[in-house]
Short mmCIF file of C-alpha atoms and ligand atoms in Angstrom, two decimals:
data_model
loop_
_atom_site.label_atom_id
_atom_site.label_comp_id
_atom_site.label_asym_id
_atom_site.label_seq_id
_atom_site.Cartn_x
_atom_site.Cartn_y
_atom_site.Cartn_z
CA UNK Y 463 34.86 -3.69 40.32
CA UNK Y 464 31.28 -2.46 39.63
CA UNK Y 465 28.73 -4.01 41.96
CA UNK Y 466 25.18 -4.63 40.86
CA UNK Y 467 21.99 -4.84 42.94
CA UNK Y 468 18.90 -6.57 41.59
CA UNK Y 469 15.61 -5.29 43.04
CA UNK Y 470 13.05 -8.12 42.88
CA UNK Y 471 13.51 -11.85 42.41
CA UNK Y 472 10.37 -12.72 40.48
CA UNK Y 473 10.25 -14.01 36.90
CA UNK Y 474 12.43 -11.27 35.39
CA UNK Y 475 14.67 -10.82 38.47
CA UNK Y 476 15.54 -14.50 38.72
CA UNK Y 477 16.08 -14.57 34.94
CA UNK Y 478 18.42 -11.57 35.20
CA UNK Y 479 20.56 -13.26 37.88
CA UNK Y 480 20.55 -16.58 35.99
CA UNK Y 481 21.57 -15.04 32.66
CA UNK Y 482 24.18 -12.79 34.29
CA UNK Y 483 25.99 -15.72 35.94
CA UNK Y 484 25.61 -17.96 32.89
CA UNK Y 485 27.37 -15.41 30.68
CA UNK Y 486 29.34 -13.41 33.26
CA UNK Y 487 32.71 -13.70 31.50
CA UNK Y 488 31.29 -12.53 28.18
CA UNK Y 489 29.35 -9.68 29.83
CA UNK Y 490 32.46 -8.47 31.68
CA UNK Y 491 34.53 -8.71 28.50
CA UNK Y 492 31.93 -6.79 26.47
CA UNK Y 493 31.55 -4.06 29.07
CA UNK Y 494 35.25 -3.93 29.86
CA UNK Y 495 34.38 -3.99 33.57
CA UNK Y 496 34.71 -6.54 36.35
CA UNK Y 497 31.02 -6.83 37.19
CA UNK Y 498 29.33 -8.83 39.94
CA UNK Y 499 25.95 -8.94 41.69
CA UNK Y 500 26.30 -7.95 45.35
CA UNK Y 501 22.66 -7.78 46.45
CA UNK Y 502 19.28 -9.21 45.52
CA UNK Y 503 16.39 -7.43 47.22
CA UNK Y 504 13.23 -9.43 47.91
CA UNK Y 505 10.84 -9.72 50.84
CA UNK Y 506 10.76 -13.50 50.45
CA UNK Y 507 13.38 -16.00 51.68
CA UNK Y 508 15.32 -18.15 49.24
CA UNK Y 509 17.47 -20.32 51.58
CA UNK Y 510 18.16 -22.96 48.90
CA UNK Y 511 19.19 -20.51 46.21
CA UNK Y 512 22.85 -20.65 45.07
CA UNK Y 513 22.72 -16.88 45.61
CA UNK Y 514 21.34 -17.09 49.17
CA UNK Y 515 24.20 -14.96 50.57
CA UNK Y 516 23.25 -12.04 48.32
CA UNK Y 517 19.65 -11.63 49.49
CA UNK Y 518 18.57 -8.68 51.59
CA UNK Y 519 15.19 -7.37 52.63
CA UNK Y 520 16.59 -3.94 53.40
CA UNK Y 521 16.77 -1.42 50.54
CA UNK Y 522 19.03 0.81 52.66
CA UNK Y 523 21.80 -1.83 52.34
CA UNK Y 524 21.81 -1.08 48.63
CA UNK Y 525 21.26 2.65 48.44
CA UNK Y 526 23.86 3.35 51.12
CA UNK Y 527 26.53 1.06 49.66
CA UNK Y 528 28.98 3.12 47.57
CA UNK Y 529 30.25 -0.06 45.89
CA UNK Y 530 26.87 -0.49 44.15
CA UNK Y 531 26.96 1.54 40.95
CA UNK Y 532 24.28 -0.30 38.94
CA UNK Y 533 20.79 -1.18 40.12
CA UNK Y 534 18.43 -3.40 38.09
CA UNK Y 535 14.82 -2.65 39.08
CA UNK Y 536 12.68 -5.64 38.12
CA UNK Y 537 9.99 -5.49 40.80
CA UNK Y 538 7.36 -4.06 38.45
CA UNK Y 539 4.43 -1.82 39.34
CA UNK Y 540 4.83 1.53 41.03
CA UNK Y 541 4.36 0.91 44.75
CA UNK Y 542 7.99 0.24 45.69
CA UNK Y 543 9.83 0.73 42.43
CA UNK Y 544 9.27 4.48 42.03
CA UNK Y 545 10.72 5.39 45.44
CA UNK Y 546 13.59 2.92 45.12
CA UNK Y 547 14.57 4.05 41.62
CA UNK Y 548 14.36 7.72 42.54
CA UNK Y 549 16.53 7.20 45.61
CA UNK Y 550 19.13 5.25 43.62
CA UNK Y 551 19.36 7.93 40.92
CA UNK Y 552 19.56 10.70 43.53
CA UNK Y 553 22.54 8.82 44.96
CA UNK Y 554 24.20 8.75 41.54
CA UNK Y 555 23.58 5.04 40.93
CA UNK Y 556 22.74 3.95 37.38
CA UNK Y 557 19.36 2.23 37.12
CA UNK Y 558 18.18 -0.21 34.46
CA UNK Y 559 14.59 -1.41 34.47
CA UNK Y 560 12.05 -3.63 32.76
CA UNK Y 561 9.23 -1.66 34.37
CA UNK Y 562 7.07 -0.14 31.62
CA UNK Y 563 4.55 1.35 34.06
CA UNK Y 564 7.34 3.20 35.84
CA UNK Y 565 8.82 4.56 32.59
CA UNK Y 566 5.43 5.45 31.08
CA UNK Y 567 4.27 7.27 34.22
CA UNK Y 568 7.52 8.71 35.61
CA UNK Y 569 10.04 8.53 32.75
CA UNK Y 570 10.53 12.27 32.23
CA UNK Y 571 11.06 12.89 35.93
CA UNK Y 572 13.48 9.99 36.40
CA UNK Y 573 15.48 10.88 33.29
CA UNK Y 574 15.82 14.43 34.65
CA UNK Y 575 17.02 13.16 38.02
CA UNK Y 576 19.53 10.88 36.28
CA UNK Y 577 20.89 13.84 34.26
CA UNK Y 578 21.14 15.99 37.42
CA UNK Y 579 23.21 13.29 39.11
CA UNK Y 580 25.32 12.35 36.08
CA UNK Y 581 24.06 8.79 35.97
CA UNK Y 582 21.73 6.84 33.66
CA UNK Y 583 18.21 5.47 33.64
CA UNK Y 584 17.98 2.76 30.96
CA UNK Y 585 14.87 0.76 30.05
CA UNK Y 586 15.49 -1.40 26.99
CA UNK Y 587 13.57 -4.25 28.69
CA UNK Y 588 10.47 -2.12 29.18
CA UNK Y 589 9.31 -2.44 25.59
CA UNK Y 590 9.37 -5.46 23.29
CA UNK Y 591 10.99 -7.91 25.74
CA UNK Y 592 14.20 -9.16 24.12
CA UNK Y 593 13.87 -6.92 21.06
CA UNK Y 594 16.41 -4.11 20.89
CA UNK Y 595 14.13 -1.15 20.11
CA UNK Y 596 14.93 1.66 22.56
CA UNK Y 597 18.63 2.00 21.70
CA UNK Y 598 18.13 1.61 17.92
CA UNK Y 599 15.51 4.37 17.99
CA UNK Y 600 17.73 6.96 19.64
CA UNK Y 601 21.15 5.78 18.45
CA UNK Y 602 21.11 3.83 15.16
CA UNK Y 603 18.19 5.74 13.62
CA UNK Y 604 19.17 9.13 15.06
CA UNK Y 605 19.89 10.55 11.61
CA UNK Y 606 16.25 10.37 10.55
CA UNK Y 607 12.93 12.10 10.98
CA UNK Y 608 10.76 9.26 12.27
CA UNK Y 609 7.15 9.61 11.13
CA UNK Y 610 5.49 6.56 12.66
CA UNK Y 611 5.91 3.45 14.78
CA UNK Y 612 3.43 0.57 14.77
CA UNK Y 613 3.76 -2.77 16.44
CA UNK Y 614 2.58 -5.77 18.33
CA UNK Y 615 3.81 -4.78 21.77
CA UNK Y 616 2.16 -7.29 24.08
CA UNK Y 617 3.23 -10.93 24.04
CA UNK Y 618 0.35 -12.21 26.16
CA UNK Y 619 -2.42 -10.95 23.89
CA UNK Y 620 -0.59 -12.08 20.76
CA UNK Y 621 -0.16 -15.51 22.37
CA UNK Y 622 -3.88 -15.62 23.24
CA UNK Y 623 -4.95 -14.53 19.75
CA UNK Y 624 -2.66 -17.11 18.13
CA UNK Y 625 -4.04 -19.93 20.31
CA UNK Y 626 -7.63 -18.85 19.61
CA UNK Y 627 -7.03 -18.65 15.86
CA UNK Y 628 -4.83 -21.73 15.31
CA UNK Y 629 -6.14 -24.09 17.96
CA UNK Y 630 -9.64 -22.71 18.62
CA UNK Y 631 -8.57 -22.52 22.26
CA UNK Y 632 -10.91 -20.65 24.60
CA UNK Y 633 -9.77 -17.18 25.65
CA UNK Y 634 -9.56 -18.12 29.35
CA UNK Y 635 -7.48 -21.29 28.68
CA UNK Y 636 -5.05 -19.36 26.50
CA UNK Y 637 -4.71 -16.66 29.16
CA UNK Y 638 -4.05 -19.26 31.86
CA UNK Y 639 -1.32 -20.78 29.68
CA UNK Y 640 0.27 -17.34 29.16
CA UNK Y 641 0.26 -16.81 32.93
CA UNK Y 642 1.93 -20.19 33.54
CA UNK Y 643 4.60 -19.36 30.98
CA UNK Y 644 5.38 -16.11 32.84
CA UNK Y 645 4.21 -13.82 30.02
CA UNK Y 646 1.22 -12.15 31.66
CA UNK Y 647 1.23 -9.24 34.09
CA UNK Y 648 0.44 -9.91 37.76
CA UNK Y 649 -3.00 -8.52 36.95
CA UNK Y 650 -3.63 -9.80 33.40
CA UNK Y 651 -6.27 -7.12 32.87
CA UNK Y 652 -3.31 -4.90 31.99
CA UNK Y 653 -2.55 -7.24 29.08
CA UNK Y 654 -6.02 -8.00 27.73
CA UNK Y 655 -7.39 -4.46 28.13
CA UNK Y 656 -4.38 -3.03 26.27
CA UNK Y 657 -2.89 -1.05 29.19
CA UNK Y 658 0.48 -2.81 28.92
CA UNK Y 659 0.72 -2.09 25.18
CA UNK Y 660 -0.40 1.47 25.94
CA UNK Y 661 2.46 2.00 28.38
CA UNK Y 662 4.88 0.70 25.74
CA UNK Y 663 3.60 2.94 22.96
CA UNK Y 664 3.81 5.86 25.41
CA UNK Y 665 7.49 5.06 25.97
CA UNK Y 666 8.21 4.79 22.23
CA UNK Y 667 6.20 7.95 21.48
CA UNK Y 668 8.02 9.93 24.18
CA UNK Y 669 11.39 8.76 22.92
CA UNK Y 670 10.68 9.40 19.24
CA UNK Y 671 8.83 12.70 19.54
CA UNK Y 672 10.66 14.14 22.54
CA UNK Y 673 7.75 14.91 24.90
CA UNK Y 674 6.36 12.71 27.63
CA UNK Y 675 3.17 10.96 26.49
CA UNK Y 676 1.15 9.87 29.52
CA UNK Y 677 -1.05 6.75 29.24
CA UNK Y 678 -4.15 8.70 30.35
CA UNK Y 679 -3.94 10.69 27.09
CA UNK Y 680 -3.88 7.66 24.79
CA UNK Y 681 -6.96 5.98 23.35
CA UNK Y 682 -6.68 2.33 24.34
CA UNK Y 683 -8.83 -0.73 23.53
CA UNK Y 684 -8.00 -4.34 24.36
CA UNK Y 685 -8.94 -7.69 22.88
CA UNK Y 686 -11.79 -8.73 25.18
CA UNK Y 687 -14.55 -7.95 22.69
CA UNK Y 688 -13.03 -9.94 19.80
CA UNK Y 689 -14.86 -13.04 18.61
CA UNK Y 690 -13.87 -16.02 16.47
CA UNK Y 691 -16.38 -14.74 13.87
CA UNK Y 692 -14.36 -11.53 13.56
CA UNK Y 693 -11.20 -13.60 13.15
CA UNK Y 694 -12.84 -15.62 10.33
CA UNK Y 695 -13.95 -12.48 8.50
CA UNK Y 696 -10.45 -11.02 8.83
CA UNK Y 697 -8.99 -14.15 7.28
CA UNK Y 698 -11.47 -14.11 4.39
CA UNK Y 699 -10.44 -10.47 3.82
CA UNK Y 700 -6.78 -11.58 3.64
CA UNK Y 701 -5.34 -10.77 7.03
CA UNK Y 702 -5.36 -11.33 10.80
CA UNK Y 703 -6.56 -9.40 13.83
CA UNK Y 704 -3.70 -8.10 15.97
CA UNK Y 705 -3.50 -5.81 18.99
CA UNK Y 706 -1.60 -2.85 17.58
CA UNK Y 707 0.09 -0.01 19.44
CA UNK Y 708 1.01 2.81 17.12
CA UNK Y 709 1.97 6.45 16.95
CA UNK Y 710 2.21 8.71 13.93
CA UNK Y 711 2.98 12.29 13.19
CA UNK Y 712 -0.08 14.14 11.83
CA UNK Y 713 -0.10 16.89 9.21
CA UNK Y 714 -0.85 19.56 11.82
CA UNK Y 715 2.28 18.65 13.81
CA UNK Y 716 0.40 16.75 16.53
CA UNK Y 717 1.02 13.08 17.15
CA UNK Y 718 -1.56 10.30 17.35
CA UNK Y 719 -0.68 7.42 19.69
CA UNK Y 720 -3.26 4.68 20.18
CA UNK Y 721 -3.81 1.01 21.04
CA UNK Y 722 -6.56 -1.08 19.46
CA UNK Y 723 -7.22 -4.43 17.81
CA UNK Y 724 -6.86 -4.03 14.05
CA UNK Y 725 -7.35 -5.92 10.81
CA UNK Y 726 -3.77 -6.30 9.53
CA UNK Y 727 -3.51 -7.40 5.90
CA UNK Y 728 -1.14 -10.19 4.96
CA UNK Y 729 1.05 -7.75 2.98
CA UNK Y 730 2.06 -6.26 6.31
CA UNK Y 731 4.69 -8.31 8.14
CA UNK Y 732 2.94 -7.66 11.45
CA UNK Y 733 0.13 -10.01 10.39
CA UNK Y 734 2.58 -12.95 10.42
CA UNK Y 735 3.82 -12.44 13.98
CA UNK Y 736 2.42 -15.14 16.21
CA UNK Y 737 2.73 -16.63 19.68
CA UNK Y 738 4.54 -14.53 22.30
CA UNK Y 739 6.59 -12.72 19.66
CA UNK Y 740 6.43 -8.95 19.24
CA UNK Y 741 7.19 -6.95 16.12
CA UNK Y 742 7.72 -3.24 15.69
CA UNK Y 743 7.73 -1.37 12.36
CA UNK Y 744 9.41 2.02 12.33
CA UNK Y 745 8.99 4.49 9.46
CA UNK Y 746 11.37 7.36 8.73
CA UNK Y 747 12.66 9.57 5.95
CA UNK Y 748 16.13 8.08 5.40
CA UNK Y 749 15.59 4.38 6.01
CA UNK Y 750 11.96 4.17 4.80
CA UNK Y 751 10.99 1.30 7.09
CA UNK Y 752 12.69 -1.15 9.44
CA UNK Y 753 11.22 -3.98 11.41
CA UNK Y 754 12.24 -5.34 14.82
CA UNK Y 755 11.11 -8.83 15.81
CA UNK Y 756 11.63 -11.17 18.75
CA UNK Y 757 10.24 -12.62 21.96
CA UNK Y 758 8.20 -9.94 23.65
CA UNK Y 759 7.84 -11.49 27.11
CA UNK Y 760 9.17 -14.25 29.32
CA UNK Y 761 11.90 -14.78 31.86
CA UNK Y 762 15.13 -14.99 29.85
CA UNK Y 763 14.08 -12.86 26.85
CA UNK Y 764 13.27 -9.96 29.19
CA UNK Y 765 16.39 -10.68 31.26
CA UNK Y 766 18.40 -10.47 28.04
CA UNK Y 767 17.43 -6.82 27.67
CA UNK Y 768 18.03 -6.08 31.38
CA UNK Y 769 21.50 -7.64 31.30
CA UNK Y 770 22.23 -5.85 28.01
CA UNK Y 771 21.48 -2.55 29.74
CA UNK Y 772 23.71 -3.54 32.69
CA UNK Y 773 26.59 -4.17 30.27
CA UNK Y 774 25.84 -0.92 28.42
CA UNK Y 775 25.57 1.27 31.50
CA UNK Y 776 28.77 -0.15 32.96
CA UNK Y 777 30.63 1.46 30.05
CA UNK Y 778 28.94 4.85 30.29
CA UNK Y 779 30.89 7.65 31.88
CA UNK Y 780 28.17 10.32 31.69
CA UNK Y 781 24.41 10.63 31.17
CA UNK Y 782 23.18 9.54 27.73
CA UNK Y 783 22.03 12.70 25.98
CA UNK Y 784 20.03 10.95 23.24
CA UNK Y 785 17.89 8.68 25.40
CA UNK Y 786 15.74 11.33 27.01
CA UNK Y 787 12.67 13.51 26.56
CA UNK Y 788 11.04 16.57 28.10
CA UNK Y 789 8.09 16.45 30.47
CA UNK Y 790 4.74 17.69 29.22
CA UNK Y 791 2.02 19.45 31.16
CA UNK Y 792 -0.96 18.98 28.86
CA UNK Y 793 -2.12 16.87 25.93
CA UNK Y 794 -2.40 19.69 23.36
CA UNK Y 795 0.17 17.91 21.16
CA UNK Y 796 -1.92 14.71 21.00
CA UNK Y 797 -4.42 14.44 18.12
CA UNK Y 798 -8.01 13.30 18.63
CA UNK Y 799 -8.25 9.75 17.27
CA UNK Y 800 -11.81 10.47 16.12
CA UNK Y 801 -10.34 12.91 13.55
CA UNK Y 802 -8.18 10.18 12.03
CA UNK Y 803 -9.16 8.86 8.60
CA UNK Y 804 -9.56 5.11 8.78
CA UNK Y 805 -11.36 2.16 7.16
CA UNK Y 806 -13.44 0.18 9.63
CA UNK Y 807 -14.81 -3.37 9.54
CA UNK Y 808 -18.42 -3.76 10.62
CA UNK Y 809 -20.31 -6.94 11.56
CA UNK Y 810 -24.04 -6.41 11.79
CA UNK Y 811 -27.23 -8.36 12.13
CA UNK Y 812 -30.56 -7.47 10.57
CA UNK Y 813 -29.32 -4.66 8.33
CA UNK Y 814 -30.29 -4.68 4.63
CA UNK Y 815 -27.51 -4.34 2.04
CA UNK Y 816 -29.52 -1.48 0.44
CA UNK Y 817 -29.34 0.44 3.71
CA UNK Y 818 -25.57 -0.15 3.93
CA UNK Y 819 -25.13 1.22 0.37
CA UNK Y 820 -27.37 4.19 1.11
CA UNK Y 821 -25.37 5.10 4.25
CA UNK Y 822 -21.79 4.15 3.33
CA UNK Y 823 -21.79 4.00 -0.50
CA UNK Y 824 -19.69 1.20 -1.94
CA UNK Y 825 -18.36 -1.20 0.71
CA UNK Y 826 -16.28 -4.40 0.56
CA UNK Y 827 -18.38 -7.35 1.74
CA UNK Y 828 -16.70 -10.24 3.57
CA UNK Y 829 -17.93 -13.79 4.06
CA UNK Y 830 -17.28 -16.69 6.38
CA UNK Y 831 -18.16 -20.35 6.76
CA UNK Y 832 -21.58 -20.94 8.30
CA UNK Y 833 -22.47 -17.28 7.97
CA UNK Y 834 -26.00 -17.05 9.37
CA UNK Y 835 -28.84 -15.43 7.44
CA UNK Y 836 -29.12 -11.79 8.44
CA UNK Y 837 -25.43 -11.37 9.35
CA UNK Y 838 -23.42 -9.07 7.11
CA UNK Y 839 -19.78 -8.04 7.44
CA UNK Y 840 -18.11 -5.33 5.42
CA UNK Y 841 -15.27 -2.82 5.32
CA UNK Y 842 -16.51 0.75 5.14
CA UNK Y 843 -14.60 3.23 2.95
CA UNK Y 844 -11.93 5.33 4.67
CA UNK Y 845 -13.31 8.40 6.42
CA UNK Y 846 -12.83 10.31 9.65
CA UNK Y 847 -13.88 8.09 12.51
CA UNK Y 848 -16.35 10.66 13.84
CA UNK Y 849 -18.14 10.62 10.47
CA UNK Y 850 -18.09 6.80 10.51
CA UNK Y 851 -19.77 6.90 13.94
CA UNK Y 852 -22.54 9.14 12.60
CA UNK Y 853 -23.13 6.84 9.65
CA UNK Y 854 -23.05 3.70 11.77
CA UNK Y 855 -25.78 5.14 13.98
CA UNK Y 856 -28.00 5.46 10.86
CA UNK Y 857 -27.71 1.77 9.94
CA UNK Y 858 -30.20 0.39 12.45
CA UNK Y 859 -30.18 -3.34 13.14
CA UNK Y 860 -27.71 -4.82 15.64
CA UNK Y 861 -24.03 -3.88 15.39
CA UNK Y 862 -22.09 -6.96 16.51
CA UNK Y 863 -18.61 -5.51 16.20
CA UNK Y 864 -16.39 -2.87 14.65
CA UNK Y 865 -12.62 -3.14 14.16
CA UNK Y 866 -10.28 -0.63 12.51
CA UNK Y 867 -8.13 -1.60 9.54
CA UNK Y 868 -4.41 -0.88 9.98
CA UNK Y 869 -3.20 1.26 7.09
CA UNK Y 870 0.28 0.67 5.72
CA UNK Y 871 2.31 3.84 6.28
N1 HSE A 1745 2.86 -8.91 30.02
C1 HSE A 1745 3.82 -8.40 29.10
C2 HSE A 1745 3.53 -9.00 27.73
C3 HSE A 1745 5.19 -8.75 29.57
O1 HSE A 1745 2.79 -9.97 27.66
O2 HSE A 1745 4.02 -8.47 26.74
C4 HSE A 1745 6.30 -8.12 28.80
O3 HSE A 1745 6.28 -6.73 28.89
#
């Protein structure tokens, strides 16, 4: 019998317990183990829960119980989770987590501790919600040289953008709805400012390129500056605006991870991903490209990945050697995003078309319904972003917005 402890009984924790008991027979059959949940750790009381006898407020009950071999950390944040996870791994207990902040900030260290204690630290639920992306990257696609990953990695912002575009819903109303549905972070700034997507692209970058990519090294922009006017211009151009997290290998051997809103053309499948769904495109030499798609947030979709890791880790007899990466001490392997060559959309007021031609050469003009006199929107030709910045400063007038165009790999 392998006993499980679930740390945290919030949205994902309660979903994990619910899904585990709903499908317990199948999960035990698939893992070949007689699994059961022995403890649920939470500071709150749940006297009416059908699992009331499993609750504890004392972490020591779990870490000191030799029967517990699998711990699911679904508390989120760093305050308690880091110490708890570290202690569990140091005691040889396998840990599975949905905690992207923990993996993005402490992944290399925790993976090392797991290896030293012959146990596993799994985190399929940390990125893409229900989408299997971590295991495919290091198992199914292991025979390839992966050159890039690009995706919609945050369900809340994709949900907000979809509601704004399709239903002209105000940003704040859409955010409130995402919070009620259990998609948003406790502090939704992490969603709308791109920090959540940043943590996820750090995890994918570390896994694919083998060195820990810390969030502080990644250029990150959220969706708070986007307007409905920008959305209309994107549609007239033939695409949508999406919050994209991406990483690519550069010619000089560095990698470029970043998070930013981007014009995504309708030829790219990412432009068609709406609501809380996430999508991740992966590019590599053998398979060319593959796409992963599914619910990126929410109680049971995230629980699906947590429970999947529980079933997987129950079968493991030693530390996974493919799902790991080395720590890194500096960011010398990260490229400067300002050196990247990119096309950029510009919306400006009070700038003459002659001046735009003089500065940028030939540009692609966009139009929208009720476009006011004096407002021009265009896509500048591809160039290094630092050169674009210099040219933009020469335009004069009022720059109302700039958004990068996502290139197809
Ligand atoms: N707040 C996150 C999102 C939850 O919206 O994607 C899933 O990681």
